[in-house]
Short mmCIF file of C-alpha atoms in Angstrom, two decimals:
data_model
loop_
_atom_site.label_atom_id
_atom_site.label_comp_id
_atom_site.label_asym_id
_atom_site.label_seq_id
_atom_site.Cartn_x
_atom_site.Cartn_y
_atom_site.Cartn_z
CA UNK A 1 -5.07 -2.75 -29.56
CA UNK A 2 -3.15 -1.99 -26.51
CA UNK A 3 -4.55 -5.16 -24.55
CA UNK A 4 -3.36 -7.21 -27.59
CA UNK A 5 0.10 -5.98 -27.69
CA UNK A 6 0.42 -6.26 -23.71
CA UNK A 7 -0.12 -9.68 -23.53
CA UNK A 8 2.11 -10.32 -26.62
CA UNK A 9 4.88 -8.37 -24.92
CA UNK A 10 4.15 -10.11 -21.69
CA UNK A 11 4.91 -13.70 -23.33
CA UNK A 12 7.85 -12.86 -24.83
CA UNK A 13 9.68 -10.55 -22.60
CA UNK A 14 11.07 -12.16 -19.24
CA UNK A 15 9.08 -9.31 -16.71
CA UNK A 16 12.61 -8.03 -14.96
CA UNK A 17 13.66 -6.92 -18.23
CA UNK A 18 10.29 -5.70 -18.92
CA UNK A 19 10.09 -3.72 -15.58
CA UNK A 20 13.50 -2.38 -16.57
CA UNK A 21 12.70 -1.17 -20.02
CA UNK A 22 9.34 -0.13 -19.71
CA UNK A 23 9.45 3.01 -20.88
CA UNK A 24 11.44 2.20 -24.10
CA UNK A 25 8.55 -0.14 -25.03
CA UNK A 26 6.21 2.15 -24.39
CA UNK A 27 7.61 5.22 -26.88
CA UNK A 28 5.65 3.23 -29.68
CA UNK A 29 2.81 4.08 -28.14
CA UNK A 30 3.36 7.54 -28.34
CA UNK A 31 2.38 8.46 -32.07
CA UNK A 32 -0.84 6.57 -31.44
CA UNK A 33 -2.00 8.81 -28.76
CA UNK A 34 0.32 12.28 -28.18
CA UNK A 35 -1.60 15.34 -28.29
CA UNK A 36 -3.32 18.42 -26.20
CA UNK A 37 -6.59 17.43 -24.74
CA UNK A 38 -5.41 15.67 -22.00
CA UNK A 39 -1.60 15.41 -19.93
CA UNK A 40 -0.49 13.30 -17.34
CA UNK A 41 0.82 14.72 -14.37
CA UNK A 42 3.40 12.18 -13.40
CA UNK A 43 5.31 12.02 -16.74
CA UNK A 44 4.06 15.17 -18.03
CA UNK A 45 3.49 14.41 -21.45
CA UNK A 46 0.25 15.26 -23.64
CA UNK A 47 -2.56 13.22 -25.26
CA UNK A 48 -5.24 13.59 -26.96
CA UNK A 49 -6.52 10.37 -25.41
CA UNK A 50 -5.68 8.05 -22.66
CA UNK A 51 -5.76 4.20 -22.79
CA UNK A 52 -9.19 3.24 -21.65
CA UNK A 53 -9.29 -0.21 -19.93
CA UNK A 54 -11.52 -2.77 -19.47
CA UNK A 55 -12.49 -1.56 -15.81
CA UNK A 56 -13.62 1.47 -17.53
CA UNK A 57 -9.76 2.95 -15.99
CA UNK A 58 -7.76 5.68 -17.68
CA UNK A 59 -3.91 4.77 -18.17
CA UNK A 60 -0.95 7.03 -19.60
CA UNK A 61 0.52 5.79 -22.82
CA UNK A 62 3.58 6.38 -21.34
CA UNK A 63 4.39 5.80 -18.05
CA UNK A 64 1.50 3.61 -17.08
CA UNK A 65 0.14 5.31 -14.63
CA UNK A 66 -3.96 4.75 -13.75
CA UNK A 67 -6.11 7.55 -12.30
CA UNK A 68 -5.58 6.67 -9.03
CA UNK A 69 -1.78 6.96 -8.87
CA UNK A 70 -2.06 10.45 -11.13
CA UNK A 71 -4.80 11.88 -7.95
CA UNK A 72 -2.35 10.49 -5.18
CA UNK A 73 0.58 12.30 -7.06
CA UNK A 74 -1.57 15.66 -7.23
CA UNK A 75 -2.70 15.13 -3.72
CA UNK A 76 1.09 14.69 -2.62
CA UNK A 77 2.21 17.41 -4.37
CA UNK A 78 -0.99 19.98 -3.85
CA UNK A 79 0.22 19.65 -0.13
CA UNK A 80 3.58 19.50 0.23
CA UNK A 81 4.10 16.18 1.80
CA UNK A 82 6.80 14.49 -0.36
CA UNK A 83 9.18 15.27 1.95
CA UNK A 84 11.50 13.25 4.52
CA UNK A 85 11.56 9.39 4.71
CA UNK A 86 9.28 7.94 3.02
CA UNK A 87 7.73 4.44 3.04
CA UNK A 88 5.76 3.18 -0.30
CA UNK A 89 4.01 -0.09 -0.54
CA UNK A 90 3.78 -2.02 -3.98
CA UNK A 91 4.66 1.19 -5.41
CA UNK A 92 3.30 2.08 -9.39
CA UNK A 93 5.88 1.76 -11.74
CA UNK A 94 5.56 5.47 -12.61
CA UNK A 95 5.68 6.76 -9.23
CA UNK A 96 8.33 4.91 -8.22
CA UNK A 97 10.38 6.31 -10.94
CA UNK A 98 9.23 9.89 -10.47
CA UNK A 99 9.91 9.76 -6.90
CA UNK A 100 12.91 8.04 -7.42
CA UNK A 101 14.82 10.20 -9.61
CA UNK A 102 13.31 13.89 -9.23
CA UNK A 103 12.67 14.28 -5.50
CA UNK A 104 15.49 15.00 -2.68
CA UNK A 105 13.48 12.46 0.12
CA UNK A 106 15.21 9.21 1.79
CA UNK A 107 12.75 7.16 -0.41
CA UNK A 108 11.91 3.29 1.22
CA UNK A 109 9.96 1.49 -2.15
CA UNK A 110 8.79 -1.79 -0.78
CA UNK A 111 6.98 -4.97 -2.33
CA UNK A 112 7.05 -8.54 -0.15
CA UNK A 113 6.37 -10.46 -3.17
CA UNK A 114 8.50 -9.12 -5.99
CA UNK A 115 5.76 -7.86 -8.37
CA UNK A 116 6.72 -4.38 -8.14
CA UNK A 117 9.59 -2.12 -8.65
CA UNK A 118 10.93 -2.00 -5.13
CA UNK A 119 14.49 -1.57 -2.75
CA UNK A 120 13.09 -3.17 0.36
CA UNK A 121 10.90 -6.09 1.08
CA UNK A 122 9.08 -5.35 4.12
CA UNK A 123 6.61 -7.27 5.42
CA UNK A 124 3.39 -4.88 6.55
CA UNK A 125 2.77 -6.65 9.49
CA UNK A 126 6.21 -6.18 11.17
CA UNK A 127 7.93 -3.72 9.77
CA UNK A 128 11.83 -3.88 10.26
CA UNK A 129 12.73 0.17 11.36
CA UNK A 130 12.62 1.65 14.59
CA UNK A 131 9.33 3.53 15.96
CA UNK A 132 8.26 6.87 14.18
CA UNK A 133 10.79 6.43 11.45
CA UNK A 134 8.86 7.62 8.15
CA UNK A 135 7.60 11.32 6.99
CA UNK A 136 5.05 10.13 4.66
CA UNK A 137 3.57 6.43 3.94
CA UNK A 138 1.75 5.44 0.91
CA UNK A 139 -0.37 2.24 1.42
CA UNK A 140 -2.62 2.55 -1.53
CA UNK A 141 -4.35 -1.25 -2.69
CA UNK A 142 -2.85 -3.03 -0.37
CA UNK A 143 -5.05 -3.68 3.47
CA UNK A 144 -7.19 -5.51 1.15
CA UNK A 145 -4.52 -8.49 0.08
CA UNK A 146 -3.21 -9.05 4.12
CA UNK A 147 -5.52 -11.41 6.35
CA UNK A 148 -4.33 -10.21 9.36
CA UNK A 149 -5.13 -6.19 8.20
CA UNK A 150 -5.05 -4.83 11.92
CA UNK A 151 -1.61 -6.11 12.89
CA UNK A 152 -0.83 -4.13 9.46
CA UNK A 153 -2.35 -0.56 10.81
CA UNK A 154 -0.32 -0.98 14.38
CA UNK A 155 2.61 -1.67 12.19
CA UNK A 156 1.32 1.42 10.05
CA UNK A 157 1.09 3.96 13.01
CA UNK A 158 3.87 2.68 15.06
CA UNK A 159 6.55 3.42 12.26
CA UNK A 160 4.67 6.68 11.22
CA UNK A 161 6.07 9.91 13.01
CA UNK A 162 3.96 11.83 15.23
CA UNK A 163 3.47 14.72 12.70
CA UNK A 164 3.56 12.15 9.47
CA UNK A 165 1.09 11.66 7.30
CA UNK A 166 -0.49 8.05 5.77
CA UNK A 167 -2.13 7.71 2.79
CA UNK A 168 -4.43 4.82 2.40
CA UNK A 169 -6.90 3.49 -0.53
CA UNK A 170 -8.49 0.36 -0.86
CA UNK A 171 -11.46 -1.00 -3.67
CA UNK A 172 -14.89 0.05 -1.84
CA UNK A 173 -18.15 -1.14 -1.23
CA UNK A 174 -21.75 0.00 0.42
CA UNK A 175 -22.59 -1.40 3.37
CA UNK A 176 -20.48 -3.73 5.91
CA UNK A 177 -17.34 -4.78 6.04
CA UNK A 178 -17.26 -8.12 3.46
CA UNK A 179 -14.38 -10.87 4.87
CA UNK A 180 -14.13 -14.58 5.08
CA UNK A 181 -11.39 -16.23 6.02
CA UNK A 182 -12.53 -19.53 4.73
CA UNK A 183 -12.13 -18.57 1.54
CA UNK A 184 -8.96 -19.42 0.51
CA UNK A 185 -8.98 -21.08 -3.39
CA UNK A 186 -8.30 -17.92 -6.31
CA UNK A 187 -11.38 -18.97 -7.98
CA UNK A 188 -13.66 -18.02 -4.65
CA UNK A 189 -11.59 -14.94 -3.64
CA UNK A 190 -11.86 -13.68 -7.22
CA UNK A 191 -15.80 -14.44 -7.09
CA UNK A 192 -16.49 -12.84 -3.84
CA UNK A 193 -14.02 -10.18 -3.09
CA UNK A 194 -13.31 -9.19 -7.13
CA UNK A 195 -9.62 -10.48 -7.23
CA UNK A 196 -7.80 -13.55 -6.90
CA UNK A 197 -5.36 -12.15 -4.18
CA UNK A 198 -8.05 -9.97 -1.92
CA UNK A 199 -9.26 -11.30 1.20
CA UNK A 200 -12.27 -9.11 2.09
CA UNK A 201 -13.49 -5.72 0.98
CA UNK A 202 -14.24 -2.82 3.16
CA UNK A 203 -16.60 0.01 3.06
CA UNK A 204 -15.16 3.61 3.38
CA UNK A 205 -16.89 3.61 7.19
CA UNK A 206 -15.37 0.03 8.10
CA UNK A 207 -12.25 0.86 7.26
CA UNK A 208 -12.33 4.08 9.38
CA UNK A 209 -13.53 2.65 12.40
CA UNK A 210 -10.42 0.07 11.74
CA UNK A 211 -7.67 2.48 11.60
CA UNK A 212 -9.47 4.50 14.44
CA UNK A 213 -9.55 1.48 16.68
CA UNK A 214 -5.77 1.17 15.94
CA UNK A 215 -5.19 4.87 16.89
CA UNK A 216 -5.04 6.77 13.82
CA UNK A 217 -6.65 10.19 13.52
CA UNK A 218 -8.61 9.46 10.17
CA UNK A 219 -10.10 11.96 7.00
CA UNK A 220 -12.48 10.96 4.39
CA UNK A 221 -11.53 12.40 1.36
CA UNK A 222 -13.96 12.09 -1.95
CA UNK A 223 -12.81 13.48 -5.04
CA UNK A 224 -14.90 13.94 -7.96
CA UNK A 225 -14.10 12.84 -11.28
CA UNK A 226 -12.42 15.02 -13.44
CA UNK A 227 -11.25 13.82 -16.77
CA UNK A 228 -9.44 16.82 -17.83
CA UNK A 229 -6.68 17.09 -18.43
CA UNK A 230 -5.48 14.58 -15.94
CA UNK A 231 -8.11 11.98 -16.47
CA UNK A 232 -9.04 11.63 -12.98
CA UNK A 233 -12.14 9.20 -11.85
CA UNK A 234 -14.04 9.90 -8.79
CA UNK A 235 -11.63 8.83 -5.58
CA UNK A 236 -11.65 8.14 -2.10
CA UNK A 237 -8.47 8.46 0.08
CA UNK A 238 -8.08 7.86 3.31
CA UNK A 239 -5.77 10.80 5.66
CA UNK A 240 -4.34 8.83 8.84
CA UNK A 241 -2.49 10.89 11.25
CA UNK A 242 -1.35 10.61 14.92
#
């Protein structure tokens, strides 16, 4: 049902207004799933299921958040780092309004190609602030959509502060590093690289060695899954300091 409706809504609601009214939209959804078994920690409302997707992905009824931004919200918040400037790329919908409205940070939301709720348009690979400049940086799904990645991580830890912390995710895979740069048409890049927009995939080790190379102090963090009552799947996040 939900997939239905979504692309219904899509076709007849121009997306700025959509972006803008999300959450109104979204209230009818709320008979269909509020309850107690589950909660979501971003807009803190209750369930007794989540949307399941076709990726086998859990999203909130409400705010729309997926698994992944609901463990990078309880990571954040576990640890005490939303604090300071801070620099989000393509941020989620739901964190960007969470962040936006209930935390006292200097918040920097950025998206180059206007698909996201953002106030800056940076471009990753030359970043327009001054040296050690952000607090925090969120960079989750994104190394994997820029062809020239490690011009993006000096960017990344020249604008991070010497006691700043990124955060860093990307789609995973065993083995090597997986890039070509002669692939170039959607139809190919969604074949070999499982999106249309993706130009390589990394392994957990390759993109280590990566941000290492650049500078960056790196953890490995693997979470397990845990469905309640956040509906978390198993995660890997990336820690880069200085």
């Amino acid at each position: 049902m939900y997939g239905f409706v979504k692309q219904v809504v899509k076709k007849l609601v121009p997306k700025e207004f959509l972006f803008k009214n999300e959450l109104f939209f979204r209230r009818f959804l709320i008979p269909f799933y509020k309850g107690k078994n589950y909660s979501c920690n971003i807009c803190n409302h209750g369930w007794k299921k989540f949307i399941s997707l076709p990726d086998t992905d859990l999203l909130c009824p409400y705010c729309g958040s997926r698994s992944r931004t609901r463990r990078l919200f309880q990571i954040l918040s576990q640890n005490e780092k939303i604090s300071g400037k801070v620099l989000h790329f393509s941020p989620s919908r739901s964190l960007y309004r969470k962040l936006k409205s209930h935390f006292n940070i200097e918040y920097y939301s950025s998206d180059f190609e206007n698909e996201f709720l953002a106030d800056y348009r940076f471009d990753i690979t030359n970043i327009d602030v001054e040296a050690e400049t952000f607090d925090l940086i969120m960079c989750f799904h994104i190394l994997e959509h820029i062809p020239d990645d490690q011009k993006a991580m000096q960017e990344l830890f020249r604008v991070l502060k010497k006691d700043g912390k990124c955060f860093v995710q990307t789609p995973f895979k065993e083995g090597e590093i997986y890039e070509n740069e002669k692939i170039i048409t959607k139809e190919d890049r969604l074949k070999e690289f499982g999106q249309e927009d993706h130009v390589r995939v990394y392994s957990v080790e390759s993109l280590r060695e990566r941000l290492e190379k650049t500078g960056f102090k790196v953890q490995v963090l693997t979470y397990p899954e845990a469905q309640f009552p956040f509906g978390l799947k198993k995660e890997t996040v990336l820690v880069l300091g200085k």
